[in-house]
PDB file of C-alpha atoms in Angstrom:
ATOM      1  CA  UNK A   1      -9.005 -11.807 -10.048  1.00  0.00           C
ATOM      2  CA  UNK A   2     -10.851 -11.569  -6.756  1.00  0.00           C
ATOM      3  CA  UNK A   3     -14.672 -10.526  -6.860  1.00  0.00           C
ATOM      4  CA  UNK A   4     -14.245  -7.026  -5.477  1.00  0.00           C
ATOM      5  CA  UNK A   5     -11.088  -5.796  -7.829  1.00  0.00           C
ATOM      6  CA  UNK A   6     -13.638  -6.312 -10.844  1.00  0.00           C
ATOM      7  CA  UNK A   7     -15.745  -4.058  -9.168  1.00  0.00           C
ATOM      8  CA  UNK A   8     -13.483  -1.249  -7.352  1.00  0.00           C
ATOM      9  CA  UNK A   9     -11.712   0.924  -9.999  1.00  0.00           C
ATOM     10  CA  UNK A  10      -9.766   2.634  -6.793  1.00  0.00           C
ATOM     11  CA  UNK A  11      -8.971  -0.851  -5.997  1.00  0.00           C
ATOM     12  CA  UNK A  12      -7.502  -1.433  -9.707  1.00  0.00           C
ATOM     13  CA  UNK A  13      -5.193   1.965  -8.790  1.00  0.00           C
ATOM     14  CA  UNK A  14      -4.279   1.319  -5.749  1.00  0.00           C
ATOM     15  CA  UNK A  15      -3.410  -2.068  -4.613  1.00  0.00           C
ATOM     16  CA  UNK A  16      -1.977  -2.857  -7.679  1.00  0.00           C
ATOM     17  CA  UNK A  17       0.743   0.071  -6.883  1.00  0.00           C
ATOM     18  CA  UNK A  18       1.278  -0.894  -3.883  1.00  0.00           C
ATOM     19  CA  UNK A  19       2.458  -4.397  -4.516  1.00  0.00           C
ATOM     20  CA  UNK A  20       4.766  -3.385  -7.365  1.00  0.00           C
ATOM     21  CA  UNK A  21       6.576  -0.989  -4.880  1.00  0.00           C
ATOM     22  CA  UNK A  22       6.138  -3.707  -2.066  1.00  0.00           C
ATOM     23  CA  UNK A  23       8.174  -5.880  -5.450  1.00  0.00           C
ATOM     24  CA  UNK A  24      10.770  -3.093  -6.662  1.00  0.00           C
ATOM     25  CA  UNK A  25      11.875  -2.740  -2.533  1.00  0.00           C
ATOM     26  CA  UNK A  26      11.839  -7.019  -2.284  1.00  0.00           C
ATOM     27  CA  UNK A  27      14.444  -6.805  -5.067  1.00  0.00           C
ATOM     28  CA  UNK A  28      16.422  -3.590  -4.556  1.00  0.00           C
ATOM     29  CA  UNK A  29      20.072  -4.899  -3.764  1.00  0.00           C
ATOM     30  CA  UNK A  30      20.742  -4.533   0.201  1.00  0.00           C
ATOM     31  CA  UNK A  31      24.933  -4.923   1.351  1.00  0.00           C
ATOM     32  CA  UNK A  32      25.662  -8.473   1.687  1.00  0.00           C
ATOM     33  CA  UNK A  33      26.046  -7.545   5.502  1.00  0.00           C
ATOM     34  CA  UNK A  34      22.408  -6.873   6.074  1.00  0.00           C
ATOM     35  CA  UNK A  35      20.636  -8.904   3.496  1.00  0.00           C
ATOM     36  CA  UNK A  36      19.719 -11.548   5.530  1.00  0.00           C
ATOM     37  CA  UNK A  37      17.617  -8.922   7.147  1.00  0.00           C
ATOM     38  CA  UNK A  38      15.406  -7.726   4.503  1.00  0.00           C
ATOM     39  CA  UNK A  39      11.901  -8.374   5.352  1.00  0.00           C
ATOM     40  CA  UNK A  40       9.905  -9.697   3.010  1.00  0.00           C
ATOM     41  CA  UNK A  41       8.266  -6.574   1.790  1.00  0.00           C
ATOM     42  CA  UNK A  42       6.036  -8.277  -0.816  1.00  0.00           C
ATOM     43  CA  UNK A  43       4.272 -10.706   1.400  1.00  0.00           C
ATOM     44  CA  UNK A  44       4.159  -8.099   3.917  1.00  0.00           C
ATOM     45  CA  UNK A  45       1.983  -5.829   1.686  1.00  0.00           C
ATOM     46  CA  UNK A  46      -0.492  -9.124   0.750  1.00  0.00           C
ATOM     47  CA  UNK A  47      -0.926  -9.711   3.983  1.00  0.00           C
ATOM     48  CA  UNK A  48      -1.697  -6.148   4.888  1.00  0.00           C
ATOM     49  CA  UNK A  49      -4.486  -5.884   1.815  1.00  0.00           C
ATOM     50  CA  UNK A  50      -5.661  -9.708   2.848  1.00  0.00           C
ATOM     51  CA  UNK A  51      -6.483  -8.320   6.319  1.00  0.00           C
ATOM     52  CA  UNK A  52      -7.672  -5.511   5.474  1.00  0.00           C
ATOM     53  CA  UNK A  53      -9.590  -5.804   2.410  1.00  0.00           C
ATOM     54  CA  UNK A  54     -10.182  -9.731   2.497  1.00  0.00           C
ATOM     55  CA  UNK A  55     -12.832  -9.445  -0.208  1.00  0.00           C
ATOM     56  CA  UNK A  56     -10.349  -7.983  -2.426  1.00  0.00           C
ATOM     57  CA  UNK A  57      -7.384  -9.518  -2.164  1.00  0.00           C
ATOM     58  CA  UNK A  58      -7.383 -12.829  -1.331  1.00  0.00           C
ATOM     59  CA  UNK A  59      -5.603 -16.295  -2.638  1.00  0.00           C
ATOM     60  CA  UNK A  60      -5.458 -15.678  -6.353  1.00  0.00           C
ATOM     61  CA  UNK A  61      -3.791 -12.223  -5.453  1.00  0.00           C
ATOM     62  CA  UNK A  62      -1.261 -13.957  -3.440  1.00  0.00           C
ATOM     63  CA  UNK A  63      -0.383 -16.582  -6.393  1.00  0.00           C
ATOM     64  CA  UNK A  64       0.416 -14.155  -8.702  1.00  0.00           C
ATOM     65  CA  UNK A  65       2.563 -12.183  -6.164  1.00  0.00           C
ATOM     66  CA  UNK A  66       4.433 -15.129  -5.020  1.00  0.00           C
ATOM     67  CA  UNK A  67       4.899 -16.044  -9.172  1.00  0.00           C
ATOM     68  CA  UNK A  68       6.253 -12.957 -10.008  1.00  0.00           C
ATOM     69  CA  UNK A  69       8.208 -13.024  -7.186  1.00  0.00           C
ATOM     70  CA  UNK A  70       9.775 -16.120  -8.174  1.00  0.00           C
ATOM     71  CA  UNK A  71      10.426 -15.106 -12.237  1.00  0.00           C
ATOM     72  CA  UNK A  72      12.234 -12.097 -10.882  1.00  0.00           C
ATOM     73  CA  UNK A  73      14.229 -13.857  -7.945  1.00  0.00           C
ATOM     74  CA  UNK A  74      14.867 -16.770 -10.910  1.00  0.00           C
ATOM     75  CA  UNK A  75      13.564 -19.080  -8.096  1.00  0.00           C
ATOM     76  CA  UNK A  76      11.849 -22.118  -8.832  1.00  0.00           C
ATOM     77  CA  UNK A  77       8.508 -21.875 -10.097  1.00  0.00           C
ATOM     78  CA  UNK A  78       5.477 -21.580  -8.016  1.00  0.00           C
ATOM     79  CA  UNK A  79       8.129 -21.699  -4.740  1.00  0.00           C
ATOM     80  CA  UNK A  80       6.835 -18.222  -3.449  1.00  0.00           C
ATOM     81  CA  UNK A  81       3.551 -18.302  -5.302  1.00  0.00           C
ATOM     82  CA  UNK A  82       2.702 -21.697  -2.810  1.00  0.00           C
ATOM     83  CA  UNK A  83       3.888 -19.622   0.220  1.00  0.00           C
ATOM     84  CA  UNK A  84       2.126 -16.725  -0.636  1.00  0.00           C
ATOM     85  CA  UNK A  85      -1.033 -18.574  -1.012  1.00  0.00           C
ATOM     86  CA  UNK A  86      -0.906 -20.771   2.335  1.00  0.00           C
ATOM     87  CA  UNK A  87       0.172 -17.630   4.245  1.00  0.00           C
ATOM     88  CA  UNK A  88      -2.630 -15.743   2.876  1.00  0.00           C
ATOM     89  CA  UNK A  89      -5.069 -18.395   3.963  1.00  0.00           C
ATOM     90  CA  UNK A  90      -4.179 -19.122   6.940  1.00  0.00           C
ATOM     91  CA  UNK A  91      -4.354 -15.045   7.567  1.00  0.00           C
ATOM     92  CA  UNK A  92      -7.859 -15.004   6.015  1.00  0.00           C
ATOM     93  CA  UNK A  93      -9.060 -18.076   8.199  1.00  0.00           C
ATOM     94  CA  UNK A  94      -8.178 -15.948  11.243  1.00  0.00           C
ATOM     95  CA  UNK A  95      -8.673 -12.288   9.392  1.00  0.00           C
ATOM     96  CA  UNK A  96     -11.619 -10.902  11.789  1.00  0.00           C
ATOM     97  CA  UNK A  97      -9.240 -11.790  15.019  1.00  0.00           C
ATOM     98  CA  UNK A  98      -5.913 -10.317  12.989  1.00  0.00           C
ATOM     99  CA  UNK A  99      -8.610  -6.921  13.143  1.00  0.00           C
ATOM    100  CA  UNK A 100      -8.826  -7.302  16.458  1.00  0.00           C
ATOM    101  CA  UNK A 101      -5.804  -7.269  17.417  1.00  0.00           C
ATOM    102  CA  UNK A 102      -2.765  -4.396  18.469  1.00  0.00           C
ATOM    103  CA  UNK A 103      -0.152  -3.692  15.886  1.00  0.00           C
ATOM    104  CA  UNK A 104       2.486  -5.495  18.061  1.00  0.00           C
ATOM    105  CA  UNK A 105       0.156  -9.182  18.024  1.00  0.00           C
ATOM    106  CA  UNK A 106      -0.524  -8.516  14.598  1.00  0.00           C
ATOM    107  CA  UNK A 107       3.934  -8.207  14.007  1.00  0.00           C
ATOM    108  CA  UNK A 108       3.804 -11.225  15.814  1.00  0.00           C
ATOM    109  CA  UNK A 109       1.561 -13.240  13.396  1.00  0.00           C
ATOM    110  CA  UNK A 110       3.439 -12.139  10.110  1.00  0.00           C
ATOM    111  CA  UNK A 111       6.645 -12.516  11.706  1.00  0.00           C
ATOM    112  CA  UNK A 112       5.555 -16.260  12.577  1.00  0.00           C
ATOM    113  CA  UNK A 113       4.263 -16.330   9.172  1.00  0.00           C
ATOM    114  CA  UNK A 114       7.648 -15.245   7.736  1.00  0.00           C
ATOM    115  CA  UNK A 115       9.525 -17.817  10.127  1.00  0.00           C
ATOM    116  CA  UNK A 116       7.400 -20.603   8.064  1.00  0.00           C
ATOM    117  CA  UNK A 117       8.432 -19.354   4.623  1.00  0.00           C
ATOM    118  CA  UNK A 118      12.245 -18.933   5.357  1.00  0.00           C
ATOM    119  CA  UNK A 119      12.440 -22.170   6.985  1.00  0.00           C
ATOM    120  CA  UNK A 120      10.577 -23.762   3.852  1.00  0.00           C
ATOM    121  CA  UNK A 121      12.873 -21.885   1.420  1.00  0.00           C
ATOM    122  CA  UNK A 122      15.891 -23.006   3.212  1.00  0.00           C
ATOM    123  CA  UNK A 123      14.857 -26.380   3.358  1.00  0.00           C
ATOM    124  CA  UNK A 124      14.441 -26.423  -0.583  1.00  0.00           C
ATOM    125  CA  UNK A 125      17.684 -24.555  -0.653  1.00  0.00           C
ATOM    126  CA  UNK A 126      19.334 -27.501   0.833  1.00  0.00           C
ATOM    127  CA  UNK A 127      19.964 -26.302   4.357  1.00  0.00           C
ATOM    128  CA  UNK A 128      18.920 -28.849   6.747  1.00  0.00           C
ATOM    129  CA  UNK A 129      20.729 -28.809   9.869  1.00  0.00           C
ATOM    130  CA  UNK A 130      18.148 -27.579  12.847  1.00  0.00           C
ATOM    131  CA  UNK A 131      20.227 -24.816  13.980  1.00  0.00           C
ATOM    132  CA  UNK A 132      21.339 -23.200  10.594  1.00  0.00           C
ATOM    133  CA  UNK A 133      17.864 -23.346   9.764  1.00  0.00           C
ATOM    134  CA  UNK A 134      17.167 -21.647  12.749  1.00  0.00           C
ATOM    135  CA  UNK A 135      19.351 -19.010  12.176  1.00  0.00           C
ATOM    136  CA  UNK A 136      18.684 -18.067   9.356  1.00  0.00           C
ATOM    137  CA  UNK A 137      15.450 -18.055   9.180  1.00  0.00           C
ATOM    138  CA  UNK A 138      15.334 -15.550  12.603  1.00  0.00           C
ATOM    139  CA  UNK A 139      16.768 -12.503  10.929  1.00  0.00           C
ATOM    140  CA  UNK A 140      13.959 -12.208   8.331  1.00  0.00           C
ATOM    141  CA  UNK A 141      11.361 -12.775  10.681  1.00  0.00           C
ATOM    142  CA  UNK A 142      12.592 -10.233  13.010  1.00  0.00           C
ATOM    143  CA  UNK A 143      12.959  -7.759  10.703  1.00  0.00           C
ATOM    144  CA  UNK A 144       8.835  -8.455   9.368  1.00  0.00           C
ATOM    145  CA  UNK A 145       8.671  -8.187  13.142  1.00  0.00           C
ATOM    146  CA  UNK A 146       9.650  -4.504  12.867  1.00  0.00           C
ATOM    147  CA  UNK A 147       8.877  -3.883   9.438  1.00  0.00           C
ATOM    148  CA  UNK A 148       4.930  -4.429   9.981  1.00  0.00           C
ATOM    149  CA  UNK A 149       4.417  -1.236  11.840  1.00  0.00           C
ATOM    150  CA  UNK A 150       5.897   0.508   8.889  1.00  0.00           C
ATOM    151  CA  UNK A 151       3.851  -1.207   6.283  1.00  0.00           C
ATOM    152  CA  UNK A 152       0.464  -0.483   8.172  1.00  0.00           C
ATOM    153  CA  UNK A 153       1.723   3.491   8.627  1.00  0.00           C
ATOM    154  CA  UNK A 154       2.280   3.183   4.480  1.00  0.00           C
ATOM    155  CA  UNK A 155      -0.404   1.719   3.730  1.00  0.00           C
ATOM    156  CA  UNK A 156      -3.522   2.750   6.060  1.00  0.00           C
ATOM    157  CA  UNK A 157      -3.793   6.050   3.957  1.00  0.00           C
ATOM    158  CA  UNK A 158      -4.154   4.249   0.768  1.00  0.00           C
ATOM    159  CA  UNK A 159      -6.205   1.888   2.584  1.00  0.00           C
ATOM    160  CA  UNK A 160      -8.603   4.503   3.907  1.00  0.00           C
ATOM    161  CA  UNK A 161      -9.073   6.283   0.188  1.00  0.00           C
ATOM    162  CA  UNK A 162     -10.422   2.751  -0.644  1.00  0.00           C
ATOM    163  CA  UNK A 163     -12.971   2.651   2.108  1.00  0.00           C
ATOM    164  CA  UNK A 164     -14.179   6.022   1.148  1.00  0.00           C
ATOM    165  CA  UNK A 165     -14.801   4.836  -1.571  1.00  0.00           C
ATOM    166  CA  UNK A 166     -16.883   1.583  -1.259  1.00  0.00           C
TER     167      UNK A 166
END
């Protein structure tokens, strides 16, 4: 567990919560017509928490998310839990400019982010032709793309009640 979740009892409330709803909406069934569009609402939420609260929820956070994304997807193990983790750190390396940054460039980093992990996922899947991997790996990223506005709205109140109380 990262250093400042031992020490944060909001922190134990709160984040916590938030992932397993960020979970329960990764795996609520979407119509077969719009599934490739589901953004990926769990990394989305650790990537929110690693920018915002960095000394909270970091790498070790991000492995667990990714594993228990994989036991519930049935995917192989430690598939998502990888992902999760190099995503993570490569948001942490560059966390103080991700704070800097509008909304919009910030959409544009997870969305890039995302791009990596589909095109990864399809490539284990089997999918190797350039231009399916392409397309299929566009529709999630666009929709983290517009999902990441929604997930800071969500989650800046929560996020707030935890500054308040450091």
């Amino acid at each position: 567990m990262e250093r400042r979740m031992r020490t944060d009892p909001a922190a134990w409330l709160i984040i916590p919560s938030t992932l397993l709803a960020a979970l329960v909406l990764e795996l609520f069934p979407w119509p077969d017509l719009l599934d490739p569009w589901q953004p990926p609402w769990l990394l989305l939420t650790v990537l929110f928490w690693a920018i915002r609260r960095p000394d909270t929820v970091g790498m070790s956070i991000a492995w667990i998310a990714g594993l228990i994304l994989d036991v519930a997807l049935g995917s192989p193990l430690g598939t998502h839990a990888l992902l999760f983790t190099l995503a993570t750190t490569m948001t942490l390396v560059a966390q103080r400019m991700l704070l800097a940054l509008s909304m919009i460039q910030q959409a544009l980093w997870v969305a890039f982010l995302t791009l990596l992990q589909q095109a990864f996922l399809l490539l284990m899947d089997g999918h190797a032709s350039a231009e399916k991997l392409m397309l299929m790996s566009l529709a999630p990223a666009l929709s983290a793309l517009l999902a990441w506005p929604v997930i800071n709205i969500a989650l800046m109140n929560p996020q707030r009640r935890l500054e308040r109380g450091r």
